[in-house]
Amino acid sequence: MFVVFEGIDGSGKTTISNRVAALLRTRGLSVSHLRADGKFASPVSEAIRELGRDAKNLELVPQAEFLLYVARDVQLIEQVLKPALATKDVVFGDRFLFTPEVLGRYGRHLPSEWTGPILAQAAGGITPDLVILVDVDPALARARRKSAKLANRDERPPARKGLSGVGLQHRVRAGYLMRASETPERWVVVDNDDDLDDIVERVADLVAAGRESVASAIAAFREDADARRTRELPSVAATTERALEALVRWVERRSVREPRVAAYVLSGLFGEAVDGSRRALARDVPDAVLAGSTSLADDVSWELRAELVVRHPRPVAASLRGVSPADARAGAMRQRLVEDAPFEIALSLEGLDDDASWNLRERLYASHPCAVMASLAGVDSERARALRATWLEENAERMTRDDAIAQAAAASVTGLDDDGAWKIRERAWTRTPVAALASLEGLTSARSWVWRERYLANAPKIVMGTLAGVRVGESWHMRLRVVADCKEAIDSIDGLDDEEAWTLREMHLDTWPSTVVKSLGALADAPRGQDLVSRQLRYYPQNLSLLKHSAGIALGVHRKGSPREDRR
């Protein structure tokens, strides 16, 4: 029996499939897993996966990406799948040719007339007996991915697919659900928002029963799923106050089985209604709570830092990033942690140009030069220019060979448009194109638009990130071109009150229901903003991300920041 697990990144398919395989083995079945513990059984397939994942391959076009995914699976079919089918009771695939199909058609908008014949030839007549779609809200999937990466201290750079933004996940999820509805006799949808042990048990029973009759097994599974289905979020949350109440209840329930996810969802929030949950979670997952307190300067954030600083100096230091140097507590904490967490302290100086920050940079430059250089983002003072010149002289050759040096160099010129900055940016490009592109943040010069135009199709998320607060004509045209697929276009208008910004919001209320609310900032207090928030809560009361951003409005967090400087 050949069983395939599919789902968006972070859906939990790898965890579930491996645990089901282990459980079935205890029941006496011989099971082969083509991607045991997250690694493809074919080293060639794994190498192809890494090639497609590497964000350095920024210019990889959708057609080539599709063919790489197909090549990965063809290698796996010939090298591992066919021999396993001849000797094992059950063979599990964690992703199959459905992945390039859905990613290509729905994620990248490739025509089925082009992808279909290639997929048919690649399959070579092999069709899974059962396809298990592990489904989850993209917001929850993101929370799980981010919290797991923090827990595992996974410092790998983001995958190339992430350059397209969150919208890719939404399109791919919709594509999977469409595919499942088209072939109900073979596909079954598993909602991964329940207890993991229970899901594993039920899926193992489904597979075991499917060895006798797939049709009967699927029918029984669906009947049981319908009986179990409950909604964790309330059906009505038409005000920000109700949204806050609903979010607090959700966090309390989620804290029992997924405390890291609960902490991630609370990130950036503070206030009486949520501070109790933050304190409770800090006892179980202190690093996750501290990560969610990054840049916050409320009293409870400082209380948590003070309580956790001895046992968790590095997460505490990292949480200081974005905290104003005018806050005396931040300066004192940086001085306290400079020996125990030098790397994080250096990064926490990002954008700071006061004397105390420069004293710390001078102290840390010899041991952590890359982190110090990265902290110069947006700093255009004489001291910053001198340090960049020194850095460039010392590392000009290494910049094209060393990722860390190239990334630090690119970060150091973020927001700067002089010839010296462009010299560094262009040298860093060959080694770290994404960091170099991201360094265009806020720029409106002709050469910045040339770069944006060139990479808008392949890295819309990064390009939109560089437009945060930018209000010139080119920025609105560029946003309009990608906003239907890229929610980061809405993120880039955070706090902007221009009619063009309101038009974008109104046009995409249904495309990005939570992001349009998040983008309001302090405008949420005005009648126009209040009306928009109320409408979204009525239409999308089950949207977790919308509840979070609406809860932030109820807490007053949306007033913490202000729109970026006017870049007309």
mmCIF file of C-alpha atoms in Angstrom, residues 5 57 61 63 76 82 113 129 170 197 245 247 310 359 453-454 468 470 480 557:
data_model
loop_
_atom_site.group_PDB
_atom_site.id
_atom_site.type_symbol
_atom_site.label_atom_id
_atom_site.label_comp_id
_atom_site.label_asym_id
_atom_site.label_seq_id
_atom_site.Cartn_x
_atom_site.Cartn_y
_atom_site.Cartn_z
ATOM 1 C CA PHE A 5 1.047 12.777 3.196
ATOM 2 C CA ASN A 57 18.984 31.016 -6.070
ATOM 3 C CA VAL A 61 12.001 30.873 -12.356
ATOM 4 C CA GLN A 63 9.086 26.630 -14.490
ATOM 5 C CA LEU A 76 12.835 9.018 -5.257
ATOM 6 C CA LYS A 82 9.658 1.014 -6.449
ATOM 7 C CA GLU A 113 -1.675 22.329 -19.858
ATOM 8 C CA ASP A 129 -3.690 4.253 -2.764
ATOM 9 C CA HIS A 170 -2.659 30.454 1.395
ATOM 10 C CA ASP A 197 -1.575 11.698 19.940
ATOM 11 C CA GLU A 245 -11.714 37.909 25.200
ATOM 12 C CA LEU A 247 -7.995 35.406 22.011
ATOM 13 C CA VAL A 310 20.309 35.101 35.048
ATOM 14 C CA ASN A 359 30.948 52.476 23.316
ATOM 15 C CA GLU A 453 11.698 45.897 -10.722
ATOM 16 C CA ARG A 454 14.168 43.177 -11.577
ATOM 17 C CA ALA A 468 7.443 50.190 4.185
ATOM 18 C CA VAL A 470 7.246 54.742 1.036
ATOM 19 C CA LEU A 480 -0.916 47.129 -7.010
ATOM 20 C CA VAL A 557 -0.807 48.195 21.359
#
